[in-house]
Amino acid sequence: MKKYAILLLGSLAFGSCYKLDTVPYDRVNSTTFWQTEEHAFAGVMGCYSALKKNNVFGLQFAYDNLTDIGIGYDDVGFGDVIAGTFTDRSAGITDRWKSGFDLIQRCNHAIAQIQPMELEEEKKNVFIGEARFLRALVYFQLTNLYGALPLYDESIDINLDYAELKNPRSSVADVMTFVRGDLQFAIANLPVSYDAAHTGRVTKGAAYALRGKVELYNKNWEAAISDFEEIVQNKSNNYGYALANDYASLFTVEGDEQPEMIFAIQNMGGTGFDYGMPMALYMGTRSTFGSCWNNSMPSTRFGDSYENKDGSPFNWNDHFPNYNENNEVKKQAMVSTHNNGVLTHIPDTAKLLDIYRNRDPRMMQTLIVPYSHYMGWNANAERDMTLILATGVNENFGQIRNNRGWMTYVWRKFVPEGNMNGALTNREHVPINFPLIRYADVLLMLAEAYNEDNKLAQAITELNKVRERSDMPGLNGGNPYLAVADKDQMRQRISHERKVELAGEGWRYFDLKRWERLEEVSNNFIETSIVGDNLVTRQYQTRHKIWPVPGQEIEINPALEQNNEWK
Amino acid sequence: MFCRAFPLFLISALPLHAETFSQTLSLRSKSIKLENVFKLIEEKTNYVVLYNYKELKSFNPVRVNVHNAQLNRFLDVVLKDLPLNYTIDDKTILISNRKTSRSQKNVDSNTRLMADELLQRAITGTVVDEEGTPLSGVTVAEIGSTNATSTGGKGEFALQSSASQVTLSFSLVGYEPHRETVGSSGVVRVTLKASMSDLDEVVVVGFGTQRKENLTGSVASVNMSEVVDSRPVTSLSAGLAGQAPGLYVNQGSGRPGNDGGTLRVRGQGTLNNANPLVVIDGVVGDMNLINPQDVESISVLKDAASASIYGSRAANGVILITTKRGKTDQFRLVYNNYFSTQQPSNTINTVSNYANYMELINEGYKNGDPNANPIFSQDMIDLWRANEGKDPLKYPNTDWVDEVFQRKLSQNHNLSFSGGSEKIKFFGSYGLLNNPGVIEQATYKRHSGRVNLEADVKPWLTLGANVNGVVSKTDAGTDIIEQVFTFAGASTPGMVLRAPDGRFGSVNNPEDDTQANNVLHRLYGRKGDINKNRLVSRFFAKLKPIAGLSIEGSYTYTYDDDFIYFQPVFNDRWNFLSNTVATAGTGRTSVTNESVKTYRYYMDGIARYENKAVDDRLSYEVMVGASQEYYKDGWFRASKLDLIDPSLSVLNAATMDAAAAGNLTDWAMRSFFGRINLAWDDKYLLEANLRTDGSSRFMTGKSRWGAFPSVSAGWKVSSEDFYNVPWMPNFKIRASYGALGNNGTIDTRFRYDDKINNYEYLTLYNAANYVLNNQLFVGFAQTGLSNSLLTWESTYILNGGIDFDLFNYSLTGSIDVFNKVTNNILIDLPAPLVVGDATIPRTNAAKVRNAGVELNLNYRGTIKDDFRYNIGGNFTFIDNKVLKFKGDDRSISGANLIQEGYPINAQYILLTDRILQTDADMQLVQQMIDNAPINPDTGDPVNPFAAYGTPQKGDLLYRDTNGDGVINDEDRVVVGNGTAPRITYGINLGFDYKGIDFSMLLQGNAGNKVIWTDNYFTPNVRWGYQINQDIADGRWMEGETDAKYPRLLPYTDTRNIRNSDFWLQNKSFIRVKNIQLGYTLPNSISERFAVQNVRIFGSLENFWTFTSYMGFDPEVSGTQYPTMKQAVFGLSLTF
């Protein structure tokens, strides 16, 4: 009997079967997702979140290193592109392609899943409109980098087709048609604004602004003017965009939601809230919160290009005879000597700071200039720091140090001060919103479109709005230095204004490319320090005007033809 | 014939006051043979009784009734009525006939010698096997004489010897030869160990055991207790290297607590996880969490027939581990230990002279950008040069290898006890390992305990339990130890890592990269520990309701519990030249606690029936069973900022913001299996298996379940009547074919391997949150794609083999040939980049073949009886080829290629023509430019060097292998046979002689080549990074014509470090894995300490490696924690 009892017990134990249908604990699966409006919203939020990836817009500021604005080192600072040694295998080239398409595929998936959902048509189209805007934004950006692209829309099912995504490249014109289609849909369906809680989502105005930019890049001046005027002149809606009173305030946590921000990546920080972007890490210095790296630095020629307050061109020789010609004079004027933190010789810093203060105010709002102060973070506390030009400077002495040992300006714009009263807990997650399109940019683009469309006076009006905000005298305002007579002179003015207004936002690379001026500012240009030391030689080749399609991608998809210049 | 029997009664022996004879004897018997009386005397006293058996035989049993008598009194009484005399001399009692005794009354020493020759001593004993079963037919011979006999049916023997010190040798086919010195009692009990090379060996196979003689599959077995008892084997897998044919072990790291090897059974059969299934005492387990000293034997199931009973998870082979059991009537206490010193087996030579280093950095950067100001000024270089050999604190020339690696003593202690009676058997052990490692902050301590118990509760019921616990603790630094090698590469020789007073250094030169790493500072940047606890408990029952039928069931619960605690430690870094703090060690204090838990539930039930039929000519065994398993793996982590005091270490001691994270994952499997074994006349053998598995990793329906059948047959040719080959007494032919499955067995844990995805067939969404109006909004995105079609990967193995014994069983061996084809390989296909950043699910995509030969030979010999030696070797050759992979498509990952018709991970690389050194060389470049093809779009000649840059003097000139006039990626060709070795082998040799034993294990492999360039081995220089000394010495400079390496360039210029054969390194090696010398004290000495067996040993582990590979170690991939050279000393005691 006992035997059978045990047998029975044994079979009972076996009767309790372990379930073979296991589901994950931390993720939702497709059988329960995409049912409600909340799901659709969350799916679209997932698309937005990819904007912050380093290789989408997270390192947007670093593109300035490829222009006359900045210099940089290592992959994150585009060191290999500057040196001209980048190839179709370079990580920066490969990763930007990959992450860009990541956002595109997220949008495709969200659009495909939301379309059949049973939601109010209007709401549904807002969600789809947002996704299509984001898709257009990235396609536009990638086209400007790589040229023609393979097109993928919501008709693909990435879970089934991932191994077979092997479309050939569509022409740039076809990609632009695709982008226009998305933006047309966004314009038609997105609201002018959202309730306060949802500030930061894509609006109708943002879609107009982006479409205007697309048309501008494609030299469709009238179309560009039409889109820009729509929001500048509030033609069919009251969009409510305006320039902020204080330029510097736009790049702070307090001011980053002013009406000037047409579309900005929304950032946030704090312990456990890693929802920011890495401006501190790659634009800051060892004095910045968490000890950062200055992978991106403003160039000396950029610093020197800021006008004087009265709009006249700046020239060091006006202040120190022979400064431009003689590096010894520069060193006399600029360099301190110090021993273990004790400054033993300081140049005339009062004079230097007067020179800087007498410049376009955006200069000191954008750059930390020698002997100016910055609220750093050192030994776990806020600490006043000074940029001292000397060998062996160290934040432990209260000195800002360029970790290359180079004597350059460093960025002030976007670089957090102190720990932002606790808002900053991670140097890779700065809580300052990063603008992708702001009103000043739109005004300058409108000015450009007018100018190209032979409407010089209107162009000057729009550009002067931007100068006026920073108390800079307007063009053709009486000052002889600021006289503009023709389209070509105006182009120079627009170029300058975009450079100083948008520095640190990463758009000049794209401007120089479309103006075909990249070679002019890059070819064999030797970047120097403030005191004239040679830092790095830019190696420009014709092919650098366009990036190669990643070699790794062509290996998998031979239908992708490499750019002619890179064959 | 002389013989003696055992005493019939016990005699009490009490110590007594008498000086002459210290003991008294008692005996009461109505009838006892004289020789038994003498035997008793010998047992109870220290006396040896010498007598002439022939004479003694003529006497009838005597009646004795003596109580507490002294020896002489006792003998008087016993011999009173007999015509016998006795004399007591020293410790010998001479029994003599009264007739002759008179003349011997006044014997001198000479005549007594004569008597000794006549009078002999009886030696009796029994011989048993390890189970306690008596062994008959054992040859027992006295060493140094012609005396010999063999044991009878009960394992007993008797022998006469005239020598007072006798050593006997015991030998029997199938058992290890043994020798034993006979003590004063003249009684010996000998246990013979089964020899592992012989066919009578019982081999553990899936869900049962099998006599090796009757194996039809391909199974290699290793007697692990021999391997680990005296080697510093801290992880079992590493100890398997070179031990079995077809099993390749690569020890990729010597890091304490992580020094396990990667195992491959018959090569890399899949592109996926190729780790074999490890089954410990019947349950899937982790080989590296078991105390190596607890292991009795290991079987490696290599072909489909052997492994298919483990079906779905056996595609990569199965390793069965059996831990030690108690043995009937053999109570033993064993203590052993070893102490070992360790040092890296090889290190990398970086430039340590800082003045030279600065010049090299300048040279490299100047080659890249001649306009740029040099990084280091001549003043600094001169300053360092002038101070060479002076104050090393101010002007260091640091060789990081010297600073980072330390010599420490690692120790291991192991205590075990075992024994049993007919009804119950037990084994228990405790082990302690303390391995401080060769890098600071890397200490690993492990305590392990085990109890194995088995009881025959009823004649038809056996119950048992195996309980195993492991508690280990590692320094928190261990977690970041791999980073040491990243950080040490990103450092410069101009830095004092740690001053004698304990302060950490930064770069002293203000022109150097202040962010250059200090590895020691990094290592001490964190404190805490990692505590791992593991419990494996298995309960089983065996039921034998009727003869031949047994029913077994088991339940196993495994629980892993890791607790990790760490907190940052802030240390200043100093510039010792200016004697100021370079980087202040300040930051917010915080504490992190992390808990990782894994549960595994496993149960199985098996019924087995064996019987014979057809006049006992057919023996058969049928087995059916079922098993199921559930695995749940989770972790959570919490951290909190601002400790109220940095000495505190728990969350409640911190005051500010807290953060938390955690996750769980699980999978389950259910299986049904069966097996039939048939043997006809014990000559023709047949086995068939079938197993079906359902896995939670696949979608319900047909992709979830897989069926894996196999069949094998064997023919014992030597058992045939017609067989008559005296020099080959044993010969067997085997063949097998079958299928195995793989669901992507993952044996690491979720927390430690974020690639684990148990739900790949499900479309899933991860959190991808976004911010609006400074509020967090939940977002979802697919960060991993799904493949709903995912299913089993199946492996088909055809195996043929022979087993043989030659020359009176002194040479044994086996040869196997196999063809292993894996279909539907679950592979991480490289997807187009346009898919985005989401992880790509595995796809059942490719077909790979591994064909090969395995050879195993062992020879044992004896010279002059007491010098025994053995030599053995195993050899495996594997040819690997991708048979099918997406047509002509290929997958290229770095230099590794997967393409139809090539071995897995063949190197797809450029060929290097030369280093351009002379003007004549440069002509080649100019020729290519002059003869460049025309771009049809532009009509201009193309730049043939556009892809990598036009080479200059000192650069590599790649070959235009496709002859299109342009050098680019299209010129890559397939080189070599992949990154896995084609040939692996191991050679054992050893001897023992008079208590001295020696053994040596050589291990090697050949046929694998791999590209190696990293921060430690590159001609590209980088500010703040190390420079390789060999490359610096051999670099091209203007004027050089026989440079070994290209010129130095800045790290951003990759033209010379493209994947090319220039950087291809041959990882073939032969290594003296272990050399060992031991000495076993003679029993006569060890018995004085009440110890049965004392062995002392010394060994050298990994001491010599012969290879052309230039990195740390040919077994280590890239630059990480190296394998260790160890010198070991140890002691083993058996009580």
GROMACS .gro file of N, CA and C in nm, chain A residues 320-412:
model
  279
  320PHE      N    1   4.608   9.647  -2.884
  320PHE     CA    2   4.749   9.614  -2.858
  320PHE      C    3   4.821   9.621  -2.993
  321PRO      N    4   4.911   9.717  -3.011
  321PRO     CA    5   4.981   9.728  -3.140
  321PRO      C    6   5.050   9.597  -3.175
  322ASN      N    7   5.038   9.562  -3.303
  322ASN     CA    8   5.104   9.441  -3.352
  322ASN      C    9   5.050   9.310  -3.296
  323TYR      N   10   4.934   9.315  -3.232
  323TYR     CA   11   4.879   9.194  -3.170
  323TYR      C   12   4.857   9.086  -3.274
  324ASN      N   13   4.795   9.119  -3.384
  324ASN     CA   14   4.760   9.018  -3.483
  324ASN      C   15   4.884   8.954  -3.544
  325GLU      N   16   4.991   9.032  -3.559
  325GLU     CA   17   5.107   8.984  -3.631
  325GLU      C   18   5.202   8.906  -3.542
  326ASN      N   19   5.201   8.933  -3.413
  326ASN     CA   20   5.308   8.883  -3.328
  326ASN      C   21   5.252   8.805  -3.207
  327ASN      N   22   5.286   8.678  -3.203
  327ASN     CA   23   5.236   8.595  -3.094
  327ASN      C   24   5.291   8.638  -2.958
  328GLU      N   25   5.408   8.699  -2.958
  328GLU     CA   26   5.465   8.744  -2.831
  328GLU      C   27   5.378   8.854  -2.770
  329VAL      N   28   5.327   8.939  -2.859
  329VAL     CA   29   5.240   9.047  -2.812
  329VAL      C   30   5.114   8.986  -2.750
  330LYS      N   31   5.061   8.882  -2.818
  330LYS     CA   32   4.941   8.816  -2.766
  330LYS      C   33   4.969   8.761  -2.627
  331LYS      N   34   5.083   8.696  -2.614
  331LYS     CA   35   5.114   8.635  -2.485
  331LYS      C   36   5.132   8.740  -2.377
  332GLN      N   37   5.198   8.848  -2.414
  332GLN     CA   38   5.213   8.960  -2.320
  332GLN      C   39   5.077   9.007  -2.270
  333ALA      N   40   4.985   9.017  -2.364
  333ALA     CA   41   4.855   9.072  -2.331
  333ALA      C   42   4.767   8.974  -2.256
  334MET      N   43   4.790   8.846  -2.276
  334MET     CA   44   4.692   8.745  -2.233
  334MET      C   45   4.739   8.650  -2.124
  335VAL      N   46   4.867   8.614  -2.125
  335VAL     CA   47   4.908   8.497  -2.047
  335VAL      C   48   4.956   8.535  -1.907
  336SER      N   49   4.912   8.462  -1.810
  336SER     CA   50   4.958   8.478  -1.673
  336SER      C   51   5.066   8.374  -1.646
  337THR      N   52   5.142   8.397  -1.545
  337THR     CA   53   5.226   8.288  -1.495
  337THR      C   54   5.184   8.262  -1.353
  338HIS      N   55   5.198   8.138  -1.313
  338HIS     CA   56   5.158   8.109  -1.176
  338HIS      C   57   5.238   7.991  -1.124
  339ASN      N   58   5.243   7.982  -0.995
  339ASN     CA   59   5.317   7.878  -0.929
  339ASN      C   60   5.227   7.819  -0.821
  340ASN      N   61   5.189   7.696  -0.840
  340ASN     CA   62   5.102   7.628  -0.744
  340ASN      C   63   4.979   7.710  -0.707
  341GLY      N   64   4.917   7.768  -0.809
  341GLY     CA   65   4.792   7.838  -0.785
  341GLY      C   66   4.808   7.985  -0.754
  342VAL      N   67   4.930   8.024  -0.724
  342VAL     CA   68   4.951   8.165  -0.692
  342VAL      C   69   4.995   8.236  -0.820
  343LEU      N   70   4.911   8.332  -0.864
  343LEU     CA   71   4.943   8.403  -0.987
  343LEU      C   72   5.062   8.495  -0.960
  344THR      N   73   5.166   8.479  -1.039
  344THR     CA   74   5.284   8.561  -1.016
  344THR      C   75   5.290   8.675  -1.116
  345HIS      N   76   5.221   8.658  -1.227
  345HIS     CA   77   5.211   8.770  -1.321
  345HIS      C   78   5.077   8.764  -1.389
  346ILE      N   79   5.005   8.877  -1.385
  346ILE     CA   80   4.875   8.882  -1.450
  346ILE      C   81   4.877   8.995  -1.550
  347PRO      N   82   4.827   8.971  -1.669
  347PRO     CA   83   4.818   9.082  -1.762
  347PRO      C   84   4.714   9.182  -1.714
  348ASP      N   85   4.695   9.284  -1.791
  348ASP     CA   86   4.600   9.389  -1.752
  348ASP      C   87   4.459   9.338  -1.776
  349THR      N   88   4.405   9.268  -1.678
  349THR     CA   89   4.275   9.202  -1.699
  349THR      C   90   4.163   9.304  -1.707
  350ALA      N   91   4.178   9.416  -1.643
  350ALA     CA   92   4.074   9.518  -1.650
  350ALA      C   93   4.059   9.565  -1.794
  351LYS      N   94   4.172   9.584  -1.858
  351LYS     CA   95   4.170   9.629  -1.997
  351LYS      C   96   4.108   9.520  -2.086
  352LEU      N   97   4.151   9.397  -2.061
  352LEU     CA   98   4.098   9.287  -2.142
  352LEU      C   99   3.947   9.277  -2.129
  353LEU      N  100   3.900   9.283  -2.005
  353LEU     CA  101   3.756   9.268  -1.984
  353LEU      C  102   3.680   9.385  -2.043
  354ASP      N  103   3.742   9.504  -2.041
  354ASP     CA  104   3.678   9.619  -2.106
  354ASP      C  105   3.663   9.592  -2.255
  355ILE      N  106   3.768   9.535  -2.312
  355ILE     CA  107   3.763   9.504  -2.457
  355ILE      C  108   3.647   9.408  -2.484
  356TYR      N  109   3.636   9.307  -2.400
  356TYR     CA  110   3.529   9.207  -2.421
  356TYR      C  111   3.391   9.268  -2.396
  357ARG      N  112   3.383   9.355  -2.296
  357ARG     CA  113   3.252   9.413  -2.263
  357ARG      C  114   3.204   9.508  -2.372
  358ASN      N  115   3.300   9.559  -2.447
  358ASN     CA  116   3.264   9.652  -2.553
  358ASN      C  117   3.225   9.579  -2.682
  359ARG      N  118   3.191   9.451  -2.669
  359ARG     CA  119   3.159   9.372  -2.789
  359ARG      C  120   3.011   9.343  -2.792
  360ASP      N  121   2.969   9.282  -2.900
  360ASP     CA  122   2.833   9.228  -2.910
  360ASP      C  123   2.805   9.155  -2.779
  361PRO      N  124   2.698   9.191  -2.706
  361PRO     CA  125   2.676   9.130  -2.574
  361PRO      C  126   2.666   8.978  -2.579
  362ARG      N  127   2.628   8.928  -2.696
  362ARG     CA  128   2.616   8.782  -2.707
  362ARG      C  129   2.751   8.713  -2.689
  363MET      N  130   2.861   8.789  -2.706
  363MET     CA  131   2.991   8.725  -2.692
  363MET      C  132   3.010   8.670  -2.551
  364MET      N  133   2.989   8.757  -2.451
  364MET     CA  134   3.011   8.711  -2.315
  364MET      C  135   2.896   8.625  -2.263
  365GLN      N  136   2.781   8.632  -2.335
  365GLN     CA  137   2.671   8.543  -2.298
  365GLN      C  138   2.694   8.402  -2.353
  366THR      N  139   2.776   8.396  -2.459
  366THR     CA  140   2.797   8.267  -2.526
  366THR      C  141   2.928   8.203  -2.483
  367LEU      N  142   3.030   8.286  -2.460
  367LEU     CA  143   3.163   8.233  -2.430
  367LEU      C  144   3.208   8.274  -2.291
  368ILE      N  145   3.291   8.191  -2.234
  368ILE     CA  146   3.366   8.234  -2.116
  368ILE      C  147   3.496   8.289  -2.171
  369VAL      N  148   3.519   8.419  -2.153
  369VAL     CA  149   3.638   8.482  -2.209
  369VAL      C  150   3.745   8.489  -2.100
  370PRO      N  151   3.870   8.502  -2.139
  370PRO     CA  152   3.977   8.501  -2.038
  370PRO      C  153   3.952   8.604  -1.927
  371TYR      N  154   3.978   8.561  -1.809
  371TYR     CA  155   3.968   8.643  -1.687
  371TYR      C  156   3.825   8.681  -1.651
  372SER      N  157   3.727   8.616  -1.714
  372SER     CA  158   3.590   8.636  -1.670
  372SER      C  159   3.554   8.522  -1.574
  373HIS      N  160   3.443   8.540  -1.505
  373HIS     CA  161   3.407   8.446  -1.400
  373HIS      C  162   3.296   8.352  -1.445
  374TYR      N  163   3.289   8.241  -1.376
  374TYR     CA  164   3.187   8.139  -1.405
  374TYR      C  165   3.162   8.063  -1.275
  375MET      N  166   3.035   8.039  -1.245
  375MET     CA  167   3.005   7.966  -1.122
  375MET      C  168   3.020   7.816  -1.148
  376GLY      N  169   3.132   7.763  -1.101
  376GLY     CA  170   3.160   7.621  -1.126
  376GLY      C  171   3.113   7.534  -1.011
  377TRP      N  172   3.161   7.413  -1.011
  377TRP     CA  173   3.128   7.316  -0.908
  377TRP      C  174   3.256   7.242  -0.876
  378ASN      N  175   3.303   7.256  -0.754
  378ASN     CA  176   3.433   7.200  -0.719
  378ASN      C  177   3.427   7.154  -0.574
  379ALA      N  178   3.489   7.040  -0.547
  379ALA     CA  179   3.489   6.984  -0.412
  379ALA      C  180   3.347   6.980  -0.354
  380ASN      N  181   3.255   6.939  -0.443
  380ASN     CA  182   3.118   6.917  -0.400
  380ASN      C  183   3.046   7.044  -0.356
  381ALA      N  184   3.086   7.157  -0.411
  381ALA     CA  185   3.020   7.282  -0.375
  381ALA      C  186   3.035   7.381  -0.489
  382GLU      N  187   2.946   7.479  -0.491
  382GLU     CA  188   2.958   7.586  -0.588
  382GLU      C  189   3.088   7.660  -0.563
  383ARG      N  190   3.151   7.701  -0.670
  383ARG     CA  191   3.275   7.776  -0.651
  383ARG      C  192   3.294   7.871  -0.767
  384ASP      N  193   3.329   7.993  -0.736
  384ASP     CA  194   3.354   8.091  -0.839
  384ASP      C  195   3.485   8.056  -0.910
  385MET      N  196   3.479   8.050  -1.042
  385MET     CA  197   3.595   8.009  -1.121
  385MET      C  198   3.631   8.120  -1.219
  386THR      N  199   3.759   8.129  -1.251
  386THR     CA  200   3.806   8.226  -1.347
  386THR      C  201   3.883   8.154  -1.456
  387LEU      N  202   3.860   8.198  -1.580
  387LEU     CA  203   3.939   8.141  -1.690
  387LEU      C  204   4.073   8.214  -1.696
  388ILE      N  205   4.178   8.146  -1.649
  388ILE     CA  206   4.312   8.202  -1.648
  388ILE      C  207   4.390   8.139  -1.763
  389LEU      N  208   4.454   8.220  -1.845
  389LEU     CA  209   4.539   8.164  -1.949
  389LEU      C  210   4.679   8.148  -1.892
  390ALA      N  211   4.715   8.024  -1.855
  390ALA     CA  212   4.847   7.996  -1.800
  390ALA      C  213   4.869   7.846  -1.807
  391THR      N  214   4.995   7.804  -1.798
  391THR     CA  215   5.024   7.661  -1.795
  391THR      C  216   5.000   7.609  -1.654
  392GLY      N  217   4.939   7.494  -1.645
  392GLY     CA  218   4.923   7.431  -1.514
  392GLY      C  219   4.808   7.485  -1.432
  393VAL      N  220   4.710   7.549  -1.499
  393VAL     CA  221   4.594   7.596  -1.423
  393VAL      C  222   4.514   7.475  -1.374
  394ASN      N  223   4.439   7.496  -1.267
  394ASN     CA  224   4.371   7.384  -1.205
  394ASN      C  225   4.249   7.434  -1.130
  395GLU      N  226   4.141   7.359  -1.145
  395GLU     CA  227   4.017   7.401  -1.079
  395GLU      C  228   4.031   7.403  -0.927
  396ASN      N  229   4.128   7.327  -0.876
  396ASN     CA  230   4.146   7.331  -0.731
  396ASN      C  231   4.201   7.465  -0.683
  397PHE      N  232   4.254   7.544  -0.781
  397PHE     CA  233   4.297   7.680  -0.748
  397PHE      C  234   4.189   7.780  -0.787
  398GLY      N  235   4.071   7.732  -0.826
  398GLY     CA  236   3.966   7.822  -0.869
  398GLY      C  237   3.983   7.867  -1.013
  399GLN      N  238   4.058   7.787  -1.090
  399GLN     CA  239   4.088   7.826  -1.227
  399GLN      C  240   4.022   7.728  -1.324
  400ILE      N  241   3.966   7.781  -1.430
  400ILE     CA  242   3.908   7.696  -1.534
  400ILE      C  243   4.021   7.641  -1.619
  401ARG      N  244   4.014   7.512  -1.641
  401ARG     CA  245   4.124   7.447  -1.714
  401ARG      C  246   4.071   7.385  -1.841
  402ASN      N  247   4.137   7.411  -1.950
  402ASN     CA  248   4.107   7.342  -2.075
  402ASN      C  249   4.184   7.212  -2.069
  403ASN      N  250   4.115   7.101  -2.076
  403ASN     CA  251   4.187   6.976  -2.049
  403ASN      C  252   4.277   6.932  -2.163
  404ARG      N  253   4.280   7.006  -2.274
  404ARG     CA  254   4.382   6.981  -2.375
  404ARG      C  255   4.508   7.061  -2.344
  405GLY      N  256   4.502   7.147  -2.243
  405GLY     CA  257   4.613   7.236  -2.217
  405GLY      C  258   4.617   7.351  -2.316
  406TRP      N  259   4.508   7.367  -2.393
  406TRP     CA  260   4.503   7.472  -2.495
  406TRP      C  261   4.448   7.601  -2.435
  407MET      N  262   4.495   7.715  -2.488
  407MET     CA  263   4.444   7.843  -2.440
  407MET      C  264   4.334   7.890  -2.534
  408THR      N  265   4.213   7.849  -2.504
  408THR     CA  266   4.100   7.884  -2.590
  408THR      C  267   3.989   7.942  -2.505
  409TYR      N  268   3.889   7.998  -2.574
  409TYR     CA  269   3.764   8.028  -2.506
  409TYR      C  270   3.697   7.896  -2.470
  410VAL      N  271   3.607   7.900  -2.375
  410VAL     CA  272   3.523   7.782  -2.352
  410VAL      C  273   3.378   7.829  -2.352
  411TRP      N  274   3.288   7.731  -2.370
  411TRP     CA  275   3.147   7.765  -2.384
  411TRP      C  276   3.085   7.810  -2.252
  412ARG      N  277   3.001   7.910  -2.260
  412ARG     CA  278   2.919   7.948  -2.146
  412ARG      C  279   2.773   7.908  -2.173
   0.00000   0.00000   0.00000
